[in-house]
PDB file of C-alpha atoms in Angstrom:
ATOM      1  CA  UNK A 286     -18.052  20.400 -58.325  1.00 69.00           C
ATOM      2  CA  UNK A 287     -21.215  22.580 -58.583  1.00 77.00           C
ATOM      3  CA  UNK A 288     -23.049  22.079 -55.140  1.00 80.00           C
ATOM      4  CA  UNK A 289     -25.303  25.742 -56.292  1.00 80.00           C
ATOM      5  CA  UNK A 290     -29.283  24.896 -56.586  1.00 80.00           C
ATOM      6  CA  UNK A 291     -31.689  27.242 -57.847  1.00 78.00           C
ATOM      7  CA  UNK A 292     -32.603  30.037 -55.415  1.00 80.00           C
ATOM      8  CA  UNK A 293     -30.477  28.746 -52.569  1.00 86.00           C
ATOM      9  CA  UNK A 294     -30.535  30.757 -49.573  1.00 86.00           C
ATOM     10  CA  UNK A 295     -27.660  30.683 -47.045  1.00 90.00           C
ATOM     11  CA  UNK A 296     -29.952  28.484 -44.686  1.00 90.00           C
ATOM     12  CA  UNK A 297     -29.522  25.814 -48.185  1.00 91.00           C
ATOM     13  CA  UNK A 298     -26.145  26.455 -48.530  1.00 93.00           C
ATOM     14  CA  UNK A 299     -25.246  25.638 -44.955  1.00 95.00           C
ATOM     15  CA  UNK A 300     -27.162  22.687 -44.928  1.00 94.00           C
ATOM     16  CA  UNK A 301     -26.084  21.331 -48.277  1.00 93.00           C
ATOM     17  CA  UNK A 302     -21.763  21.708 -46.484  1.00 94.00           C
ATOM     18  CA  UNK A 303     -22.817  20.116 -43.733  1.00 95.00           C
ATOM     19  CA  UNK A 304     -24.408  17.190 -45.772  1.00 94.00           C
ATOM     20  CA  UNK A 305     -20.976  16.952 -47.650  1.00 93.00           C
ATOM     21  CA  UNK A 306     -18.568  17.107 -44.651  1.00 94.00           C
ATOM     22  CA  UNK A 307     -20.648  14.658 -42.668  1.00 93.00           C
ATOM     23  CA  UNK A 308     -20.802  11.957 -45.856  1.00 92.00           C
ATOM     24  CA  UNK A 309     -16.652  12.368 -46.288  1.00 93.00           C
ATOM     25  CA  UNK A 310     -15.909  15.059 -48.443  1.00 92.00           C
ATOM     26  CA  UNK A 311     -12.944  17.110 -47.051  1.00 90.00           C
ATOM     27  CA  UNK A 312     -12.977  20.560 -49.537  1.00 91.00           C
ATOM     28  CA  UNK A 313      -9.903  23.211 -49.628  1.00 90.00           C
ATOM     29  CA  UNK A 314     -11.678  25.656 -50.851  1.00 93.00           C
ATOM     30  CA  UNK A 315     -15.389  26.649 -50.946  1.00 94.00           C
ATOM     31  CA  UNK A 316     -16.452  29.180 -53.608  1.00 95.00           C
ATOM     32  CA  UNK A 317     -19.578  30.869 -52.131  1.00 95.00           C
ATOM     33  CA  UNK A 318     -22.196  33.150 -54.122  1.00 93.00           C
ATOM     34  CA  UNK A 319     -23.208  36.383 -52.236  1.00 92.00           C
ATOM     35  CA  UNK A 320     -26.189  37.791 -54.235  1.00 85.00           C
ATOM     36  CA  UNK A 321     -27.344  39.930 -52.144  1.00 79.00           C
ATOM     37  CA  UNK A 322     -31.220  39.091 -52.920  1.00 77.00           C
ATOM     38  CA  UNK A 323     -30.954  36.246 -51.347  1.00 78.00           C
ATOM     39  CA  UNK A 324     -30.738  37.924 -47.708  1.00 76.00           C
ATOM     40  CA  UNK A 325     -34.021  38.785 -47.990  1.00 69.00           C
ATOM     41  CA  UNK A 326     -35.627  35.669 -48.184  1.00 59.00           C
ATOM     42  CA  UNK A 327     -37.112  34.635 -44.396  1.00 59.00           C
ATOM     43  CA  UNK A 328     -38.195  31.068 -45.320  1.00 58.00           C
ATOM     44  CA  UNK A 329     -36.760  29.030 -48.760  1.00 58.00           C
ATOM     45  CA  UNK A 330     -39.049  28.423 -51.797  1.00 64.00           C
ATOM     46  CA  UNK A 331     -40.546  25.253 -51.314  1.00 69.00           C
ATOM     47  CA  UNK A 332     -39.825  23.787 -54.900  1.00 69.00           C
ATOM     48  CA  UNK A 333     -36.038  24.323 -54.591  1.00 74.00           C
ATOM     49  CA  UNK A 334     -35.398  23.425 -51.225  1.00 80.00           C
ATOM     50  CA  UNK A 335     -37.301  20.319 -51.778  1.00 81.00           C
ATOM     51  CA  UNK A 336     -35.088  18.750 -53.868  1.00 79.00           C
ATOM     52  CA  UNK A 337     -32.151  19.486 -51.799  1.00 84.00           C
ATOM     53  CA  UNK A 338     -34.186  18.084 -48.791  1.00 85.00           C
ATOM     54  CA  UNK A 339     -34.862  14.984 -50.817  1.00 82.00           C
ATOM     55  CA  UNK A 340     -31.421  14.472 -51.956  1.00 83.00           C
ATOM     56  CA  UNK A 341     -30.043  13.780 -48.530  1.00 87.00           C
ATOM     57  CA  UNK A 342     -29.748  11.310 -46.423  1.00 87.00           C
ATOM     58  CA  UNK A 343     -31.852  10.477 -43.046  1.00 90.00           C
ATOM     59  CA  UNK A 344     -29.774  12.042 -40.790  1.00 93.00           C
ATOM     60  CA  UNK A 345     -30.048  14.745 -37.828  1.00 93.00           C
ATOM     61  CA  UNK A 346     -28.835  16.822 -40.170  1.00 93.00           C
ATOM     62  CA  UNK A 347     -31.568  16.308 -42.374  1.00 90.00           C
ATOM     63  CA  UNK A 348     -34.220  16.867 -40.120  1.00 88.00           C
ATOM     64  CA  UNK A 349     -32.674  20.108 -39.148  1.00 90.00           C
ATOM     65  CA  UNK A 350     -32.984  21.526 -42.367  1.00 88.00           C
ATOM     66  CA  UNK A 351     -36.599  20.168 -42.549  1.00 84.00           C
ATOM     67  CA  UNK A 352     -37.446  22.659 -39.532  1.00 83.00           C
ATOM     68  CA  UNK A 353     -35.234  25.664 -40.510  1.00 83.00           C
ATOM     69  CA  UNK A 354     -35.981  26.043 -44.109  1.00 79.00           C
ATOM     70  CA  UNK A 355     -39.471  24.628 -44.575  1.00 76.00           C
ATOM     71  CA  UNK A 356     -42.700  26.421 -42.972  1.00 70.00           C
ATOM     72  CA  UNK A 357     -45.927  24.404 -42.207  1.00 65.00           C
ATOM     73  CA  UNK A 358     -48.312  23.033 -43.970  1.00 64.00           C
ATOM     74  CA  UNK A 359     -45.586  23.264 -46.914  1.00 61.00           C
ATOM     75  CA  UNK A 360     -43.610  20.884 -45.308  1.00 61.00           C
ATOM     76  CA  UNK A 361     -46.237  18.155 -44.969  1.00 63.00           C
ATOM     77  CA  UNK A 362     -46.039  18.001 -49.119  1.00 66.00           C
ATOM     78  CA  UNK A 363     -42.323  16.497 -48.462  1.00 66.00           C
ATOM     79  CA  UNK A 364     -44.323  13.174 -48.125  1.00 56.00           C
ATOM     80  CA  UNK A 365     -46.072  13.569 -51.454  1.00 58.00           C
ATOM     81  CA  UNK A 366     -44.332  12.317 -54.866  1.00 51.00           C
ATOM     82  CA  UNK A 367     -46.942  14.864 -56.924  1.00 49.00           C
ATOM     83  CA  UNK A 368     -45.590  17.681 -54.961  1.00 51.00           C
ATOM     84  CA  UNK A 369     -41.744  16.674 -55.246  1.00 53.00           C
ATOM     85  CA  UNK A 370     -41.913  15.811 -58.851  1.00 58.00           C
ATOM     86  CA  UNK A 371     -43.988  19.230 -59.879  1.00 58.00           C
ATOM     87  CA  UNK A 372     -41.052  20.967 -61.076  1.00 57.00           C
ATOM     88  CA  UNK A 373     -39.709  18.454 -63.082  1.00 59.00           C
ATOM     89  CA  UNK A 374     -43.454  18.097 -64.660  1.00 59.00           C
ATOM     90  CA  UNK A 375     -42.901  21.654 -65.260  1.00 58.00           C
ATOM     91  CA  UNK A 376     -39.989  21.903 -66.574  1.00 58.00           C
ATOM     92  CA  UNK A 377     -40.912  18.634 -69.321  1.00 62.00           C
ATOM     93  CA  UNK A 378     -43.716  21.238 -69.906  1.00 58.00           C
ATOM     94  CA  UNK A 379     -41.237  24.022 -71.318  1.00 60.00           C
ATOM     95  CA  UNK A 380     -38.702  21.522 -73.171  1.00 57.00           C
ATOM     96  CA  UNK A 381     -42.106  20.788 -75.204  1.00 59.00           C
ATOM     97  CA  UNK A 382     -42.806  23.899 -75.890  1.00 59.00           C
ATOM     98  CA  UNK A 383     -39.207  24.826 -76.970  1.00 60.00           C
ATOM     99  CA  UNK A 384     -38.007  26.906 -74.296  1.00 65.00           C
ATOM    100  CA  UNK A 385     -34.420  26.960 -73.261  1.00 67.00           C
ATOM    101  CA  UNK A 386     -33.965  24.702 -69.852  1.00 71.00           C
ATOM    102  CA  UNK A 387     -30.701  24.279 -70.802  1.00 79.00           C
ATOM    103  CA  UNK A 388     -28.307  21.469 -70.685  1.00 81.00           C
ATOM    104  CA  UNK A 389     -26.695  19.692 -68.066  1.00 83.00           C
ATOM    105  CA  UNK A 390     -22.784  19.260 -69.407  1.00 82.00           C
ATOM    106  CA  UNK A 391     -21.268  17.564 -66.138  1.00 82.00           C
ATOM    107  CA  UNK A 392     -19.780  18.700 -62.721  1.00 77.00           C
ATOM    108  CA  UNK A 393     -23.290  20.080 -61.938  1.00 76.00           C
ATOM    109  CA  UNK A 394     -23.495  23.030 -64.198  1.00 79.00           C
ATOM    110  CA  UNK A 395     -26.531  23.735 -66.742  1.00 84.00           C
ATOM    111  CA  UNK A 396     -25.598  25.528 -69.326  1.00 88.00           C
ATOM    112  CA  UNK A 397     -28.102  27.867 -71.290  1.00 87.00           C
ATOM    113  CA  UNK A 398     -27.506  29.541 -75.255  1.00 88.00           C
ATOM    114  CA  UNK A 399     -29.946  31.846 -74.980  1.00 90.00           C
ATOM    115  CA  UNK A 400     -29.851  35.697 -75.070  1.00 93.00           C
ATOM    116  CA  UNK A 401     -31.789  38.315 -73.033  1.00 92.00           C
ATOM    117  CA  UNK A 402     -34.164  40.609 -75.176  1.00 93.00           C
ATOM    118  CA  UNK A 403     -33.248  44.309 -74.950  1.00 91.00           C
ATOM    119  CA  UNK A 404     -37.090  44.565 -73.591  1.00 92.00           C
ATOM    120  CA  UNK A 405     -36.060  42.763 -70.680  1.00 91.00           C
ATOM    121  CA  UNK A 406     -33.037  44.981 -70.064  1.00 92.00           C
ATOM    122  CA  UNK A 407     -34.282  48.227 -70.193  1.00 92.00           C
ATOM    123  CA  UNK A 408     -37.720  47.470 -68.139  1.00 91.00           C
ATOM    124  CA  UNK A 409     -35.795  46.202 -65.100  1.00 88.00           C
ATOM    125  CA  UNK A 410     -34.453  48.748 -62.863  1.00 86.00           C
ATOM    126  CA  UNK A 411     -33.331  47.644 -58.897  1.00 87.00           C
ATOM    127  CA  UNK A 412     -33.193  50.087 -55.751  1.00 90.00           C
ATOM    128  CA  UNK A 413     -31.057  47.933 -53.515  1.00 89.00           C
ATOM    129  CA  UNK A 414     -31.321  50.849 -50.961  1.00 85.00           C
ATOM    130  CA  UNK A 415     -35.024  48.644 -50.464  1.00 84.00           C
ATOM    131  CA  UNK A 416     -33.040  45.504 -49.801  1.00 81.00           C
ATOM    132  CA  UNK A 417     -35.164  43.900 -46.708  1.00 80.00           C
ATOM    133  CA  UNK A 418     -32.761  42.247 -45.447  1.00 80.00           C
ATOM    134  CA  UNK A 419     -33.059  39.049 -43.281  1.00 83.00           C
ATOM    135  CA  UNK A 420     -30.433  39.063 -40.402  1.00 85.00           C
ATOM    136  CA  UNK A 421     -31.256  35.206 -39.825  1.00 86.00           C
ATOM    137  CA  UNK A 422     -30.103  34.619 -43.735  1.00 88.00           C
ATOM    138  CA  UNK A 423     -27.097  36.420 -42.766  1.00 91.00           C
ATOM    139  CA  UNK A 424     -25.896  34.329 -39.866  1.00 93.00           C
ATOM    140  CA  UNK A 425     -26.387  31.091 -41.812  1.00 93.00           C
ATOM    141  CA  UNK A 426     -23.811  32.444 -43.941  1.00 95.00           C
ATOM    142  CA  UNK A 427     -21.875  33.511 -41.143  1.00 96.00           C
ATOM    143  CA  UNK A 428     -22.362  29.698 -39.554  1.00 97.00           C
ATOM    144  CA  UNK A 429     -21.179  28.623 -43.007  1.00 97.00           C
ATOM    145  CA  UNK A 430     -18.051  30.519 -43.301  1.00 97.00           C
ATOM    146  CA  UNK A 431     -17.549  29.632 -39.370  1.00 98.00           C
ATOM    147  CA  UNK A 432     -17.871  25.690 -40.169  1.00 97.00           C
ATOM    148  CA  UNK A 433     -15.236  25.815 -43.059  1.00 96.00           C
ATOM    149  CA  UNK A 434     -13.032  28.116 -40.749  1.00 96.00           C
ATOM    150  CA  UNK A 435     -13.284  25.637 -38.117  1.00 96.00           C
ATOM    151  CA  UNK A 436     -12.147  22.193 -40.276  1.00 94.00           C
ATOM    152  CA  UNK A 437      -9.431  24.578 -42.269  1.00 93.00           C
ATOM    153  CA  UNK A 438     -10.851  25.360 -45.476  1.00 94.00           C
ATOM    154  CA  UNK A 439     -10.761  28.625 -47.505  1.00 93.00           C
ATOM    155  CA  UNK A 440     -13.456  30.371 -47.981  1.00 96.00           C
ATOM    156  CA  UNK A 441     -14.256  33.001 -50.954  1.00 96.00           C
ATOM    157  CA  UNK A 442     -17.400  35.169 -51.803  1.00 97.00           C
ATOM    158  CA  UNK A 443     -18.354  35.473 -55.517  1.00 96.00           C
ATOM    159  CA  UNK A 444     -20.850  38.304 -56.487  1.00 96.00           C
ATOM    160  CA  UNK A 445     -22.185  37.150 -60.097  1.00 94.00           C
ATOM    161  CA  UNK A 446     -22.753  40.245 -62.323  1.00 96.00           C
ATOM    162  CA  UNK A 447     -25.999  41.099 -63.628  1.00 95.00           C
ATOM    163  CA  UNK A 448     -26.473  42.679 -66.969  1.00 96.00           C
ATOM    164  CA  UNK A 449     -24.162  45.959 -67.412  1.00 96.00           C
ATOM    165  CA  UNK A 450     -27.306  47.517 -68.760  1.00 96.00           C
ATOM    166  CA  UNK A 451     -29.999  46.665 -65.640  1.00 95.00           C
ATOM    167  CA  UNK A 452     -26.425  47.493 -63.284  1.00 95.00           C
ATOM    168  CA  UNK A 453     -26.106  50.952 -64.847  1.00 94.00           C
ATOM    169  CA  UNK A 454     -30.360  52.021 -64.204  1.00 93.00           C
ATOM    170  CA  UNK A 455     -29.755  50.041 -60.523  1.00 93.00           C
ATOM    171  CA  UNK A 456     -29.507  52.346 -57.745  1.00 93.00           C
ATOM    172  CA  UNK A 457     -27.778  52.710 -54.711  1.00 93.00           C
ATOM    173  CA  UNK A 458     -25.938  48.901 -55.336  1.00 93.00           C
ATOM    174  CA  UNK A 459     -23.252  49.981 -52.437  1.00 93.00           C
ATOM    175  CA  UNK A 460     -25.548  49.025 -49.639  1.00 91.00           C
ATOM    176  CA  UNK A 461     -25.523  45.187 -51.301  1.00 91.00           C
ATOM    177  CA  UNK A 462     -21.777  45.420 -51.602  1.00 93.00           C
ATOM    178  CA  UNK A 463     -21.111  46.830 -48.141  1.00 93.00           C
ATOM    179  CA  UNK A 464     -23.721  44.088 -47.065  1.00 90.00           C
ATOM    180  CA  UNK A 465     -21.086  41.285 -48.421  1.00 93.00           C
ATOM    181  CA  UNK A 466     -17.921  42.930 -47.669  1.00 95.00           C
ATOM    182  CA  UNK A 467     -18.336  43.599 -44.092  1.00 94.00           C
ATOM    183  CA  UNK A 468     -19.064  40.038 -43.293  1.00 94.00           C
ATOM    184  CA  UNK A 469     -16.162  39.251 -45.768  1.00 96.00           C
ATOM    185  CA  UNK A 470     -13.668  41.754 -43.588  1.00 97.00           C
ATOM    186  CA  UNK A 471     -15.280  39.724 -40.163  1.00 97.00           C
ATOM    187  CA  UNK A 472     -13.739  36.549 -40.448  1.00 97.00           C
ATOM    188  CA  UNK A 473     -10.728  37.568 -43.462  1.00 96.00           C
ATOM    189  CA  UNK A 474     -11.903  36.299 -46.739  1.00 94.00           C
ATOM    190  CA  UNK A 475     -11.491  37.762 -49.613  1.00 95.00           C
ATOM    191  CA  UNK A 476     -14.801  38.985 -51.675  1.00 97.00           C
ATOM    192  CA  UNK A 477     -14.797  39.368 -55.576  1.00 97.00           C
ATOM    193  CA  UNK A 478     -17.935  41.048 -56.727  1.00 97.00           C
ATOM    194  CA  UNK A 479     -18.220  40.855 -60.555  1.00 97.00           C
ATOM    195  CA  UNK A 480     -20.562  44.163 -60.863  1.00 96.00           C
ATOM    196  CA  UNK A 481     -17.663  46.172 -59.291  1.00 96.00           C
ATOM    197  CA  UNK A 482     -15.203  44.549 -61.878  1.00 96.00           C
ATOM    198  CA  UNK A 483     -17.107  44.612 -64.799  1.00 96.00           C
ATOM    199  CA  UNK A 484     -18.703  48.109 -64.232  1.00 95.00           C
ATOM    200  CA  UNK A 485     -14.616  48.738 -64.352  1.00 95.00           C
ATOM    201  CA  UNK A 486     -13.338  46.229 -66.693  1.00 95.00           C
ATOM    202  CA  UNK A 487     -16.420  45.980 -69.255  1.00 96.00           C
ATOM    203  CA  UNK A 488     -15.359  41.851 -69.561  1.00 97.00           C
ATOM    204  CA  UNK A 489     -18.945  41.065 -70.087  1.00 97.00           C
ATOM    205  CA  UNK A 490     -21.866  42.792 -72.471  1.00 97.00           C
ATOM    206  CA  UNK A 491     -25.892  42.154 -72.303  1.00 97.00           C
ATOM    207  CA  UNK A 492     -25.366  39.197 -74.683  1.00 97.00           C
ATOM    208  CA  UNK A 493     -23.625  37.194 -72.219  1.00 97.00           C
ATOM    209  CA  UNK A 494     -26.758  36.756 -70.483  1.00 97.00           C
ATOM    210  CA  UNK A 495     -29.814  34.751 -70.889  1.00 94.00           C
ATOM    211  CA  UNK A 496     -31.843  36.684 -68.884  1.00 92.00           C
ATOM    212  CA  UNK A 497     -31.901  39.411 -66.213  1.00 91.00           C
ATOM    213  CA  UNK A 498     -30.060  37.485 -64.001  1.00 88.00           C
ATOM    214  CA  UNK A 499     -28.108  34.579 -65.163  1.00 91.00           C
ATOM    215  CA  UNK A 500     -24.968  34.318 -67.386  1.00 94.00           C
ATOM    216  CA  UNK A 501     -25.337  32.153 -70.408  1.00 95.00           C
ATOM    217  CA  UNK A 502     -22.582  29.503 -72.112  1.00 94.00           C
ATOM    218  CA  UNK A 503     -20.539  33.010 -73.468  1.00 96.00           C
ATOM    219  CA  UNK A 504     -20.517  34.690 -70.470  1.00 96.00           C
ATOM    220  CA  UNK A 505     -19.729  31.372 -68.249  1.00 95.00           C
ATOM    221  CA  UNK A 506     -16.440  31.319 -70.610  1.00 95.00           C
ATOM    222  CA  UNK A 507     -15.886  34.419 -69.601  1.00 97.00           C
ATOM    223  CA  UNK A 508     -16.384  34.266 -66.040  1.00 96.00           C
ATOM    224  CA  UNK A 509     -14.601  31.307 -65.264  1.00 94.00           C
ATOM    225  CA  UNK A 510     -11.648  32.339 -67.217  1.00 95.00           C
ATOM    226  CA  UNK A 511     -11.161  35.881 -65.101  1.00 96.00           C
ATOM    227  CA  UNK A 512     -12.279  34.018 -61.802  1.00 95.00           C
ATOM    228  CA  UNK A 513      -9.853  31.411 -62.492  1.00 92.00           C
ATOM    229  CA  UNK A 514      -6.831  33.647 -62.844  1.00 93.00           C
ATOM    230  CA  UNK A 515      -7.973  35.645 -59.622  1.00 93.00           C
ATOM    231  CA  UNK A 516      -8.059  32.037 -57.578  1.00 91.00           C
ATOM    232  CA  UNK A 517      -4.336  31.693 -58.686  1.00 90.00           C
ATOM    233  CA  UNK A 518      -3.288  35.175 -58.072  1.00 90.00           C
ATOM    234  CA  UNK A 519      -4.778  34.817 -54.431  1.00 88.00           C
ATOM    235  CA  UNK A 520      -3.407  31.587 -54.061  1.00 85.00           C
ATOM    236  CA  UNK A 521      -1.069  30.628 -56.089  1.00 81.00           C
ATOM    237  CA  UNK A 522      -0.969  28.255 -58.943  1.00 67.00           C
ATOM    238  CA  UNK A 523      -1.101  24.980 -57.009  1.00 65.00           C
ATOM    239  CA  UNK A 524      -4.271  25.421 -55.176  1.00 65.00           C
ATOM    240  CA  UNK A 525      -4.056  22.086 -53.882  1.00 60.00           C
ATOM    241  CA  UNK A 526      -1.528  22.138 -52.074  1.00 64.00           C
ATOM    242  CA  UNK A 527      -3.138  25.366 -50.167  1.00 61.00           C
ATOM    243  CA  UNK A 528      -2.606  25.301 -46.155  1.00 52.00           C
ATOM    244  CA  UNK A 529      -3.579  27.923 -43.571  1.00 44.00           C
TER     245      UNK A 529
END
């Protein structure tokens, strides 16, 4: 199942596996996403965290993530319905006016038809020699890989791919990658980055995407079919019978 929310920040993520383990679930395997963006972030956006936040239970837990990932006064608009509700006001908006907000098919995956304009592409260009990167991001996913370590369950980074086009005018995308892969190396996971792959393997063009970042319904196919085959080739067909 899909536990991935919009903009989620390690802090999120950790919080979110912590919320599952303490309510029951007992995972073998927790697929991670390492976009490297996301390490730059010192605080979560308030609209996304939110509804994580108000999807949990009372619970120490939950008021740990209230201090770590919210910043005052922001937090104080936990308490107001307006304020949790605005995106979904929002995003009624853009159904009305015909945008794509894609459509929720099960398992906790949206899925989204449309295609990125060639406009898009070519204007969007990333340095990721800039990257500002957030060392505090990068020990909650550190604490994460540490709390799945510590109850026996595998652990694997993902790197989603972003458009071969916007990858090809990027610069300097090894200091992302080495970003990833060193924390991958720490603890002995293994790290798949899909820009590496398909910068090699050319698996998936522009029109897999719906915009400058996210894969649409085509290029999910795609992806799920190659990172399928890698899961069994790292561990084996049966994955649930996996052990350490």
């Amino acid at each position: 199942f899909n536990l991935g929310s919009s903009l989620q920040t390690p802090i999120l993520t950790y919080y979110m596996l912590q919320e599952a383990l303490r309510i029951g679930h007992k995972p073998k395997l927790i697929v991670i996403e390492t976009r490297a963006g996301l390490f730059g972030e010192r605080k979560d956006h308030y609209d996304y965290a939110a509804y994580v936040f108000r999807n949990m239970r009372f619970s120490r837990n939950k008021l740990s993530l209230l201090w770590n990932a919210f910043e005052f006064p922001s937090a104080l608009k936990l308490v107001s319905r307006f304020h949790n509700d605005r995106y979904l006001i929002h995003l009624c908006a853009k159904s009305l006016a015909g945008a794509d907000i894609g459509r929720y098919v099960g398992k906790g995956y949206v899925e989204y038809t449309s295609t990125v304009s060639q406009k898009t592409l070519m204007s969007t260009a990333l340095d990721f020699g800039e990257l500002n990167l957030n060392l505090r991001q990068v020990r909650y996913l550190e604490k994460t890989v540490e709390a799945a370590i510590e109850r026996n369950i595998h652990v694997i980074f993902v790197t989603t791919p972003m458009p071969p086009t916007i990858f090809k005018n990027s610069q300097r995308y090894e200091v992302a990658y080495n970003i990833i892969k060193e924390i991958a190396d720490k603890y002995g996971i293994d790290y798949i980055d899909y820009n590496m792959i398909n910068n090699d393997l050319r698996i998936i063009s522009d029109e897999n995407f719906k915009d400058s970042l996210h894969l649409n319904g085509s290029g999910v196919e795609i992806l799920n079919k190659h990172f399928a085959q890698s899961l069994a080739d790292i561990y084996g067909t049966n994955l649930w019978s996996m052990r350490r």
